[in-house]
Structure formats: C-alpha cells, structure tokens
PDB file of C-alpha atoms in Angstrom:
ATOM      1  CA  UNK W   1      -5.250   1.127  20.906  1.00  0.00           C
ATOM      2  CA  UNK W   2      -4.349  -1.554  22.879  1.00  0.00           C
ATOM      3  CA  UNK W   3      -7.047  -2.760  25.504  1.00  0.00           C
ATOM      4  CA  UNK W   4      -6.360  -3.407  29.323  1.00  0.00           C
ATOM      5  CA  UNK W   5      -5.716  -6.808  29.935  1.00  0.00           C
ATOM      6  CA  UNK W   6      -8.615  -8.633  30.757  1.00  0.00           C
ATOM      7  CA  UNK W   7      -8.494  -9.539  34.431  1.00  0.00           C
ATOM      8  CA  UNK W   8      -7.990  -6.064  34.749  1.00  0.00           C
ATOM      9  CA  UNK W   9     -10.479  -4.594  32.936  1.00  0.00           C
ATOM     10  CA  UNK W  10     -12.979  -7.406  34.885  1.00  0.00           C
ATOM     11  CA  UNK W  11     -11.710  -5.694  38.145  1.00  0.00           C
ATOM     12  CA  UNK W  12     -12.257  -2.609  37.405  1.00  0.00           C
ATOM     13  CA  UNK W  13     -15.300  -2.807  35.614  1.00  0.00           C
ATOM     14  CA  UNK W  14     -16.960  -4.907  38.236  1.00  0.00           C
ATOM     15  CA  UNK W  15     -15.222  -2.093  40.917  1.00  0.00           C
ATOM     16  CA  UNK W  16     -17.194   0.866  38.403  1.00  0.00           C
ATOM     17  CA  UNK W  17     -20.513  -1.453  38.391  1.00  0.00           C
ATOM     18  CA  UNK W  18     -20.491  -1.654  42.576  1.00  0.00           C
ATOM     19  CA  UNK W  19     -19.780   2.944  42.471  1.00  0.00           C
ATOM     20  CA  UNK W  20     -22.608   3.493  39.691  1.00  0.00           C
ATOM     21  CA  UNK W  21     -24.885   1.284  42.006  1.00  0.00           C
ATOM     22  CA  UNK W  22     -24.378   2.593  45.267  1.00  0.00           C
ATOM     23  CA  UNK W  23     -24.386   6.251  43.870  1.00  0.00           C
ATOM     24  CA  UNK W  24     -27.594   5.528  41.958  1.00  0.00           C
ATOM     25  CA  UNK W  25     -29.313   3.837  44.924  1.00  0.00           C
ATOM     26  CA  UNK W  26     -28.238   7.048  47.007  1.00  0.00           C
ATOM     27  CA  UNK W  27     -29.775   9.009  44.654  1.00  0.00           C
ATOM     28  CA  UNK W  28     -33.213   6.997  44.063  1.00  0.00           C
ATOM     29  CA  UNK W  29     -33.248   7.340  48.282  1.00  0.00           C
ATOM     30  CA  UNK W  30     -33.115  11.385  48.151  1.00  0.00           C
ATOM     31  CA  UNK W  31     -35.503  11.069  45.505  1.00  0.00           C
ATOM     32  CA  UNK W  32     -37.952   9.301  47.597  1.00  0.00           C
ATOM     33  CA  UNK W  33     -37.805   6.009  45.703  1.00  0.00           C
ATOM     34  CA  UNK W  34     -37.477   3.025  47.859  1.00  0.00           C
ATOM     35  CA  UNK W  35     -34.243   0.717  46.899  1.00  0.00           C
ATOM     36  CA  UNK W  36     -32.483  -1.883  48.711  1.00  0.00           C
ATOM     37  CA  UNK W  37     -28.483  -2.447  46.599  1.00  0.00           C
ATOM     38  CA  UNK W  38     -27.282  -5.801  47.201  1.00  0.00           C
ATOM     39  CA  UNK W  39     -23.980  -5.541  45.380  1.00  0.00           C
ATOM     40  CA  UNK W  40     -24.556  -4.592  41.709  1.00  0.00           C
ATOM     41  CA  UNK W  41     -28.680  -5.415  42.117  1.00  0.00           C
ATOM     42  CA  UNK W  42     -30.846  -2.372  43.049  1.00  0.00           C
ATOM     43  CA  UNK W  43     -34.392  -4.195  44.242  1.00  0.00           C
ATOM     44  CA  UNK W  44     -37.156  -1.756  43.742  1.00  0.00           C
ATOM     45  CA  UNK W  45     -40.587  -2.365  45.120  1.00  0.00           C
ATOM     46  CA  UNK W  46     -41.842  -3.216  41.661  1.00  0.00           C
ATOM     47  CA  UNK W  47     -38.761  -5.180  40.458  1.00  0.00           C
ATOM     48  CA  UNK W  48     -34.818  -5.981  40.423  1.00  0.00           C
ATOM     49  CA  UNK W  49     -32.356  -3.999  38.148  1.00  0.00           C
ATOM     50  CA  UNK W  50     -28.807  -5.163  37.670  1.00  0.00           C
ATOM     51  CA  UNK W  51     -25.577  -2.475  36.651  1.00  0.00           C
ATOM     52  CA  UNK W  52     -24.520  -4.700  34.090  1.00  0.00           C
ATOM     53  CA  UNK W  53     -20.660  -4.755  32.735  1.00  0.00           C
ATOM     54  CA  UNK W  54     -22.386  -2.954  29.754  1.00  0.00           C
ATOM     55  CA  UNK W  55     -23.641   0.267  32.074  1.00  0.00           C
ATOM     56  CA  UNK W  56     -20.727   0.398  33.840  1.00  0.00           C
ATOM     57  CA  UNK W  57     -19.019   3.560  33.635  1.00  0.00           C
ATOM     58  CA  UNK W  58     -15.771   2.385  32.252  1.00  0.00           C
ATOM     59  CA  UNK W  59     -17.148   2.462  28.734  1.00  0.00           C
ATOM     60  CA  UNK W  60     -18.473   5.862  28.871  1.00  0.00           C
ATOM     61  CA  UNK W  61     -15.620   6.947  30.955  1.00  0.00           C
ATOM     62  CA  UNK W  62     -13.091   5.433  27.910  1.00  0.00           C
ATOM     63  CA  UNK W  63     -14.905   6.723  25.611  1.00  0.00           C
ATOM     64  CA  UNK W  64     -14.990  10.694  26.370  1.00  0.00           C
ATOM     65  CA  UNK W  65     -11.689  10.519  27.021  1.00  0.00           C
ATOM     66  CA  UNK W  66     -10.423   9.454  23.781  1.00  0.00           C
ATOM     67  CA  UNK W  67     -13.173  12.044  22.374  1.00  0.00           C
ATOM     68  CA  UNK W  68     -11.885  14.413  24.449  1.00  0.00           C
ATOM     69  CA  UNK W  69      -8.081  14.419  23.980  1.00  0.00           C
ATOM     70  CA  UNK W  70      -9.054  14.257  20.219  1.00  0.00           C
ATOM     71  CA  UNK W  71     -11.649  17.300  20.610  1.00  0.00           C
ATOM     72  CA  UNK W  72      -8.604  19.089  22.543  1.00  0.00           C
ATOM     73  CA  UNK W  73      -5.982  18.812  19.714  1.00  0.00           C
ATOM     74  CA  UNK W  74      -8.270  19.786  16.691  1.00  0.00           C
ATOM     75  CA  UNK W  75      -7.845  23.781  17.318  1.00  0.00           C
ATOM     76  CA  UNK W  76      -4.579  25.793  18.795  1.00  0.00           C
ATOM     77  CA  UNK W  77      -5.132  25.994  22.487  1.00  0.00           C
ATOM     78  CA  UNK W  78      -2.970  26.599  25.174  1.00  0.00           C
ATOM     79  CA  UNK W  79      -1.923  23.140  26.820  1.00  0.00           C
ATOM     80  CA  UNK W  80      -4.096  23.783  30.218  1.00  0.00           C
ATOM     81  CA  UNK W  81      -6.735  23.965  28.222  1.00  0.00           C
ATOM     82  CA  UNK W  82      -6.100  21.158  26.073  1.00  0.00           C
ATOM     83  CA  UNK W  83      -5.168  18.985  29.535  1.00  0.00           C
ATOM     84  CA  UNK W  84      -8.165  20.778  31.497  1.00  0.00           C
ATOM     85  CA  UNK W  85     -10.847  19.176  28.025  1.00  0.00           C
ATOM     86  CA  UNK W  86      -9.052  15.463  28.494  1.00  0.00           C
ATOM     87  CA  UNK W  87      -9.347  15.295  32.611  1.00  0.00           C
ATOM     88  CA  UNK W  88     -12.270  16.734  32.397  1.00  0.00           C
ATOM     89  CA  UNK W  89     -14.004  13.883  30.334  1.00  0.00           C
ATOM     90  CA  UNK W  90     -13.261  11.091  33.022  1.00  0.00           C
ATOM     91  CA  UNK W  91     -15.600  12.842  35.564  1.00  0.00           C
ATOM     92  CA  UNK W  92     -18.467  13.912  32.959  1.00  0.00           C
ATOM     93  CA  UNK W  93     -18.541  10.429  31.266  1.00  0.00           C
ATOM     94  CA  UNK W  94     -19.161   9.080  35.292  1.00  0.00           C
ATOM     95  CA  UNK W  95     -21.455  11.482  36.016  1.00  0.00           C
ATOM     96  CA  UNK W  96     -23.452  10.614  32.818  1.00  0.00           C
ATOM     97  CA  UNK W  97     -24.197   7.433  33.247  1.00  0.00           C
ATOM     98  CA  UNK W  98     -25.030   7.534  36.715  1.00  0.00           C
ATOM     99  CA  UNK W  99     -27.580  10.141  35.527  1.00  0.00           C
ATOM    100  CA  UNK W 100     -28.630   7.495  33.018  1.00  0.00           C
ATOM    101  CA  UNK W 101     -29.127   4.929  35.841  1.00  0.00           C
ATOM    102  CA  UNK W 102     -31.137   7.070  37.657  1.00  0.00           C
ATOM    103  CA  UNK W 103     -33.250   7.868  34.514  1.00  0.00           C
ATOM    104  CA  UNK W 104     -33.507   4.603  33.829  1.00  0.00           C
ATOM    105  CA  UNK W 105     -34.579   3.066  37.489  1.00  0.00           C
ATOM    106  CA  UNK W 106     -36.792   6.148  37.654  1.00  0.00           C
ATOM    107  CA  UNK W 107     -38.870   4.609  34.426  1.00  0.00           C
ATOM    108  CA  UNK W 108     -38.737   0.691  35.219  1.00  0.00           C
ATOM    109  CA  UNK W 109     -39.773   2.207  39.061  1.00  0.00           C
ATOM    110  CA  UNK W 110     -42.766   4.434  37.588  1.00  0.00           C
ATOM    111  CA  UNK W 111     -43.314   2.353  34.389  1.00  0.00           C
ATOM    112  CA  UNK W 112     -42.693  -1.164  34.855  1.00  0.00           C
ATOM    113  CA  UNK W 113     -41.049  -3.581  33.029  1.00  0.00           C
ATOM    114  CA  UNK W 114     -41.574  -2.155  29.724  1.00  0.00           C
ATOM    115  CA  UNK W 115     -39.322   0.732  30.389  1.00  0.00           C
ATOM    116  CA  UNK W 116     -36.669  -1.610  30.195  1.00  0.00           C
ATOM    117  CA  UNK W 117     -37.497  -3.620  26.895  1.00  0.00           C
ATOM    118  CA  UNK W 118     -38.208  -0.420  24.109  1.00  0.00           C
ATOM    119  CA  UNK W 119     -36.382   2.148  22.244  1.00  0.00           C
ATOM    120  CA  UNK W 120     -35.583   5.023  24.830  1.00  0.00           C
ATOM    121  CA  UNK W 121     -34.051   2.200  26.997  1.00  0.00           C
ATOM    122  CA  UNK W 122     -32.032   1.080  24.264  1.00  0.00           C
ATOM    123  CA  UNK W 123     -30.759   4.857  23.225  1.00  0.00           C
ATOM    124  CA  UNK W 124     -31.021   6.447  26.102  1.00  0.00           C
ATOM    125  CA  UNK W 125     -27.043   5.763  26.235  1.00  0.00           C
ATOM    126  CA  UNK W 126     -26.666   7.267  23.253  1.00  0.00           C
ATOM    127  CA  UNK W 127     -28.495  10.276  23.883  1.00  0.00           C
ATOM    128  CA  UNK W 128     -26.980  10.774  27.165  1.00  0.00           C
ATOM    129  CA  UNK W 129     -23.536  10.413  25.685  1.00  0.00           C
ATOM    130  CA  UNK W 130     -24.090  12.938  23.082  1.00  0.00           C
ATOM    131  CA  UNK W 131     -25.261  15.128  25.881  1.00  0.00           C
ATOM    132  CA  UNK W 132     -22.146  14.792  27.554  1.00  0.00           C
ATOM    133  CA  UNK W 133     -20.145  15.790  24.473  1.00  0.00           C
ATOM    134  CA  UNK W 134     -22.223  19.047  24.601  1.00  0.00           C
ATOM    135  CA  UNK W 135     -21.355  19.485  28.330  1.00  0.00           C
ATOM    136  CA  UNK W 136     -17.462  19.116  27.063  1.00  0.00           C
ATOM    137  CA  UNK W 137     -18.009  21.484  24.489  1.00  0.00           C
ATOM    138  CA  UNK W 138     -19.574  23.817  27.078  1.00  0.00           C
ATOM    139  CA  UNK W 139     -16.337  23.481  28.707  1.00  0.00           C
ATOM    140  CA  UNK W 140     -14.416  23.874  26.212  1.00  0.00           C
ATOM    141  CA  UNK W 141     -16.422  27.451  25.803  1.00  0.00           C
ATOM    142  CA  UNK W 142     -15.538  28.075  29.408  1.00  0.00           C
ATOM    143  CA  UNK W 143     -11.829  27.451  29.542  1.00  0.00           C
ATOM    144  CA  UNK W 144     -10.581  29.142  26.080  1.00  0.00           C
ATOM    145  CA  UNK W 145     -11.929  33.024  27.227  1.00  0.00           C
ATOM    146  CA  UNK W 146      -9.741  32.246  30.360  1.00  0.00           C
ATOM    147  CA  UNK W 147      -6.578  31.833  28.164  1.00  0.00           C
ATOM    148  CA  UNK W 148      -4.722  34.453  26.997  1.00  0.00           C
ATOM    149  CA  UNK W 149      -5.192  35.295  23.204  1.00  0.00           C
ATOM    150  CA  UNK W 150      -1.806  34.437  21.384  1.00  0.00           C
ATOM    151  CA  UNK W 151      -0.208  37.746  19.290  1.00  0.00           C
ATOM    152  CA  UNK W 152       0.422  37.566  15.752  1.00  0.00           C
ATOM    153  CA  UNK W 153       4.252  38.246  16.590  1.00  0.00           C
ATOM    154  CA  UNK W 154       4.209  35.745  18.930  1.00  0.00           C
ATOM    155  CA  UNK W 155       3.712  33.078  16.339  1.00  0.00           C
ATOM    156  CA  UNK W 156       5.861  34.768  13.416  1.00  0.00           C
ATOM    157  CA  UNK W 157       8.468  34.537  16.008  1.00  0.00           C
ATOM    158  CA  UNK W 158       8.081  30.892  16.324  1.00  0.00           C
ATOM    159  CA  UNK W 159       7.393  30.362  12.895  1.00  0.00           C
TER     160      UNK W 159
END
C-alpha cells in the first residue's frame, strides 16, 4: 500500500480531528455535559481534552475499509453487495470513533483524570473497533438475504 503523501494526509487528518471534535462536543451538549471546542480542544468543567492526530478518524476510517473490501471478497457475493460492505466501512469506522470520543470525554468528565491514564483508555480503541467489525458483519447479514441466490446452472454455465 502506498500511503498519502504527507502534507496531505496532515490536511486531512487535522480536517477529521476539527469533524470528530465538533460532533463530539455536539453530542456531550445534548447529553447535558458542559463543553466549550476551541478548535481540536474540548474544555470540560473539570479539564481540557485534545482530538489528537492519533483519534482522528482517518485511521479507523482506513482501516475498515481495507477490512472491509477484504471481508467483501472472501465469499461469492453479488458485486452490490461486495461494493455496499466496502462504502459502508467509511461511515461506521467515523461513527465509531466519535462514539469512542464521547465515551471517553464522558469518563475523564465523570471520572477525572485517571480515566485518561489506565487500561480501558488505552483499549477502548480496540474494543470499539472490533465492535465495528461486528456492525459490518451485521451488514453483511443484512445485504446477502436481499440478493438473489445464484442457480447451480447458472454457474455450470459459466464454468
């Protein structure tokens, strides 16, 4: 694979970081939690998070893609389906780890500090990205009822 050149990548990462903070800091306000966003900073009452390159989206978003073009091609499926599993990573890799944000805020809001420096902090990305893989699965479970089943002289004929 080769990556994004790196002014690029900077751009857009930086471009992710400012959407994952506003959307988490409109979230943490219909929640009830108090949160002024100054760029990528969300200041809580208690104290100031940051949306760091590393919880940017684009990593998650890159990620579940590759997964799911990969996850698409391992049984036969009709081609919407297989194109339906890869598009549909992009907005379930964003919408995980502005969950994860919101999770997280949510504990250094209620918690303190110390939600930020032990274990769950550390793997909750990890657990939230395996939870997205489920979600594509669940997808996947959706989509392939909706496609027609293919007839054994269908593929003798191809064959």
């Amino acid at each position: 694979m080769v990556p994004l050149p790196y002014l690029t990548l900077k751009t857009l990462t930086y471009q992710s970081r400012l959407f994952d903070a506003s959307a988490t800091a409109a979230a943490l306000r219909a929640l009830g939690v108090p949160v002024l966003q100054d760029g990528v900073m969300l200041h809580l009452a208690n104290m100031t998070l940051e949306v760091a390159d590393e919880c940017s989206s684009v990593p998650a978003i890159a990620a579940l893609i590759a997964l799911g073009v990969a996850y698409a091609q391992l049984h036969p499926r009709p081609t919407w389906v297989r194109v339906a599993l890869a598009l549909s990573a992009a907005p379930l890799g964003l919408a995980a780890n502005i969950l994860r944000l919101i999770l997280t805020s949510l504990a250094a809001y209620t918690l303190g500090p110390i939600a930020l420096s032990n274990v769950i902090h550390r793997f909750g990305g990890t657990t939230v990205f395996l939870a997205t893989i489920l979600l594509l699965l669940l997808v996947d479970r959706v989509l392939t009822p909706l496609s027609p089943a293919p007839t054994p002289g269908a593929a003798r004929a191809r064959g």
